[in-house]
Amino acid sequence: MTKLKKRPDNLAPRYNKMPAGVPSLIDLHVGRRLRQRRTLQGMSQEHLGESVGVTFQQVQKYERGANRLGARRLYQFSIILNVSVSYFFEDMPSGPQTDGIADPIGMADQPQAVFETDNMARRETLELIKAYYQIADPTVRKRILELARSLGDGTKT
């Protein structure tokens, strides 16, 4: 039997480990996107969990970023929630702050702004969007949008 040689340290992948119990920003982002899509679909954590064979507590942990989603589970969620796997990574900031994964030498991006929670990830926003699209009459939807703009500062985003 041949013995495997240890890879020299200078050739090992460079990862900055997150402290124990601290979710990475990638896990937080993927979890928020999971929660966002589940809420928009009107699905409970319990129903989503049952669909893939996990408890609702496990779904909560995924959504909080406390437990990392593996490729298989992410694929299952994408099918159930009718999105591509890439959906979970959309709008994710890039750079060293996202997970401490070092960029290849000479290919590093410039430092970017710190990752912050998006209003689209808030429960209130998701419920508002869901209720808005349940209005069948497009004219009524347009009037509600105009009302919301008039109550706010009126800028389009």
CSV table of C-alpha atoms in Angstrom, one decimal:
chain,number,residue,atom,x,y,z
A,1,MET,CA,0.0,0.0,0.0
A,2,THR,CA,1.4,3.4,-0.9
A,3,LYS,CA,1.4,6.1,1.6
A,4,LEU,CA,-0.1,9.5,0.6
A,5,LYS,CA,2.3,12.3,0.8
A,6,LYS,CA,1.3,15.4,2.7
A,7,ARG,CA,0.8,18.4,0.4
A,8,PRO,CA,3.3,21.2,1.2
A,9,ASP,CA,1.7,24.1,3.1
A,10,ASN,CA,2.5,26.5,0.4
A,11,LEU,CA,0.3,24.5,-2.0
A,12,ALA,CA,-2.6,23.9,0.3
A,13,PRO,CA,-5.9,25.9,-0.3
A,14,ARG,CA,-5.9,29.1,1.6
A,15,TYR,CA,-9.0,29.5,3.8
A,16,ASN,CA,-9.5,31.8,6.7
A,17,LYS,CA,-11.5,29.8,9.2
A,18,MET,CA,-14.5,31.4,10.7
A,19,PRO,CA,-14.7,31.3,14.6
A,20,ALA,CA,-16.7,28.3,15.9
A,21,GLY,CA,-20.4,29.1,16.0
A,22,VAL,CA,-20.1,32.1,13.7
A,23,PRO,CA,-21.9,31.6,10.3
A,24,SER,CA,-20.0,32.7,7.2
A,25,LEU,CA,-21.5,35.5,5.2
A,26,ILE,CA,-22.1,33.1,2.3
A,27,ASP,CA,-24.1,30.8,4.6
A,28,LEU,CA,-26.1,33.8,5.9
A,29,HIS,CA,-26.8,35.0,2.3
A,30,VAL,CA,-27.9,31.6,1.1
A,31,GLY,CA,-30.1,31.2,4.1
A,32,ARG,CA,-31.7,34.5,3.6
A,33,ARG,CA,-32.4,33.7,0.0
A,34,LEU,CA,-33.9,30.3,1.0
A,35,ARG,CA,-36.2,32.1,3.5
A,36,GLN,CA,-37.1,34.8,1.0
A,37,ARG,CA,-38.1,32.2,-1.7
A,38,ARG,CA,-40.0,30.0,0.8
A,39,THR,CA,-42.0,32.9,2.1
A,40,LEU,CA,-42.8,34.2,-1.4
A,41,GLN,CA,-44.1,30.7,-2.2
A,42,GLY,CA,-46.3,30.8,0.9
A,43,MET,CA,-44.6,27.7,2.2
A,44,SER,CA,-44.0,26.9,5.9
A,45,GLN,CA,-40.7,25.8,7.3
A,46,GLU,CA,-42.4,22.5,8.3
A,47,HIS,CA,-43.7,21.8,4.8
A,48,LEU,CA,-40.4,22.7,3.1
A,49,GLY,CA,-38.6,20.4,5.6
A,50,GLU,CA,-40.9,17.5,5.0
A,51,SER,CA,-40.4,17.9,1.3
A,52,VAL,CA,-36.7,17.2,1.6
A,53,GLY,CA,-36.8,14.9,4.7
A,54,VAL,CA,-35.6,17.3,7.4
A,55,THR,CA,-37.3,18.9,10.4
A,56,PHE,CA,-38.5,22.5,10.5
A,57,GLN,CA,-35.8,23.2,13.1
A,58,GLN,CA,-33.2,22.2,10.5
A,59,VAL,CA,-34.8,24.5,7.9
A,60,GLN,CA,-34.6,27.3,10.6
A,61,LYS,CA,-30.9,26.6,11.0
A,62,TYR,CA,-30.3,26.7,7.2
A,63,GLU,CA,-32.2,30.0,7.0
A,64,ARG,CA,-30.2,31.6,9.9
A,65,GLY,CA,-26.9,30.3,8.3
A,66,ALA,CA,-26.2,28.3,11.5
A,67,ASN,CA,-25.9,25.1,9.4
A,68,ARG,CA,-24.3,25.0,6.0
A,69,LEU,CA,-26.4,23.8,3.0
A,70,GLY,CA,-24.7,21.0,1.1
A,71,ALA,CA,-25.0,20.8,-2.7
A,72,ARG,CA,-27.5,18.0,-2.6
A,73,ARG,CA,-29.9,19.7,-0.2
A,74,LEU,CA,-29.5,23.0,-2.1
A,75,TYR,CA,-30.5,21.2,-5.3
A,76,GLN,CA,-33.5,19.7,-3.6
A,77,PHE,CA,-34.6,23.1,-2.3
A,78,SER,CA,-34.2,24.6,-5.8
A,79,ILE,CA,-36.5,22.0,-7.3
A,80,ILE,CA,-39.2,22.4,-4.6
A,81,LEU,CA,-39.0,26.2,-4.7
A,82,ASN,CA,-38.9,26.3,-8.5
A,83,VAL,CA,-35.7,28.2,-8.8
A,84,SER,CA,-32.2,27.5,-10.2
A,85,VAL,CA,-29.4,26.7,-7.7
A,86,SER,CA,-27.8,30.0,-8.8
A,87,TYR,CA,-30.8,31.9,-7.3
A,88,PHE,CA,-29.4,31.3,-3.8
A,89,PHE,CA,-26.2,33.1,-4.8
A,90,GLU,CA,-27.7,36.0,-6.7
A,91,ASP,CA,-26.9,39.5,-5.4
A,92,MET,CA,-24.2,38.2,-3.1
A,93,PRO,CA,-21.3,40.6,-2.7
A,94,SER,CA,-17.9,39.2,-3.7
A,95,GLY,CA,-14.6,39.7,-2.1
A,96,PRO,CA,-12.7,38.5,0.9
A,97,GLN,CA,-15.4,39.5,3.4
A,98,THR,CA,-17.9,37.0,2.0
A,99,ASP,CA,-16.2,33.9,3.5
A,100,GLY,CA,-12.5,34.5,4.1
A,101,ILE,CA,-11.7,32.4,1.0
A,102,ALA,CA,-8.6,33.9,-0.4
A,103,ASP,CA,-8.5,35.0,-4.0
A,104,PRO,CA,-5.7,33.6,-6.2
A,105,ILE,CA,-2.6,35.8,-6.1
A,106,GLY,CA,-2.8,38.5,-8.7
A,107,MET,CA,-6.5,38.0,-9.2
A,108,ALA,CA,-7.9,39.6,-6.0
A,109,ASP,CA,-10.7,42.1,-6.2
A,110,GLN,CA,-10.5,45.4,-4.6
A,111,PRO,CA,-12.1,45.6,-1.1
A,112,GLN,CA,-15.8,46.2,-1.2
A,113,ALA,CA,-18.4,47.5,1.2
A,114,VAL,CA,-19.4,45.3,4.2
A,115,PHE,CA,-22.3,42.9,3.6
A,116,GLU,CA,-25.5,44.3,5.0
A,117,THR,CA,-29.0,42.9,5.2
A,118,ASP,CA,-31.2,43.8,2.2
A,119,ASN,CA,-34.7,45.1,2.7
A,120,MET,CA,-35.8,42.4,0.3
A,121,ALA,CA,-34.9,39.8,3.0
A,122,ARG,CA,-37.3,41.3,5.6
A,123,ARG,CA,-40.5,39.4,6.3
A,124,GLU,CA,-42.6,42.5,6.0
A,125,THR,CA,-41.3,43.1,2.5
A,126,LEU,CA,-41.9,39.5,1.4
A,127,GLU,CA,-45.4,39.6,2.8
A,128,LEU,CA,-46.1,42.9,1.0
A,129,ILE,CA,-44.9,41.6,-2.3
A,130,LYS,CA,-46.9,38.4,-1.9
A,131,ALA,CA,-50.1,40.3,-1.1
A,132,TYR,CA,-49.4,42.7,-3.9
A,133,TYR,CA,-49.3,40.0,-6.5
A,134,GLN,CA,-52.4,38.3,-5.2
A,135,ILE,CA,-54.3,41.4,-6.4
A,136,ALA,CA,-55.8,40.1,-9.7
A,137,ASP,CA,-56.6,43.5,-11.2
A,138,PRO,CA,-53.5,45.1,-12.7
A,139,THR,CA,-55.2,48.6,-12.5
A,140,VAL,CA,-55.7,48.2,-8.8
A,141,ARG,CA,-52.0,47.0,-8.4
A,142,LYS,CA,-50.9,50.1,-10.3
A,143,ARG,CA,-52.9,52.4,-8.0
A,144,ILE,CA,-51.5,50.7,-4.9
A,145,LEU,CA,-48.0,51.2,-6.2
A,146,GLU,CA,-48.8,54.9,-6.9
A,147,LEU,CA,-50.2,55.2,-3.4
A,148,ALA,CA,-47.1,53.6,-1.8
A,149,ARG,CA,-44.8,56.0,-3.8
A,150,SER,CA,-46.8,59.0,-2.8
A,151,LEU,CA,-46.6,58.0,0.9
A,152,GLY,CA,-42.9,57.4,0.6
A,153,ASP,CA,-40.4,59.8,-0.9
A,154,GLY,CA,-41.6,59.0,-4.4
A,155,THR,CA,-38.3,57.8,-5.8
A,156,LYS,CA,-38.1,54.8,-8.1
A,157,THR,CA,-35.6,52.1,-7.3
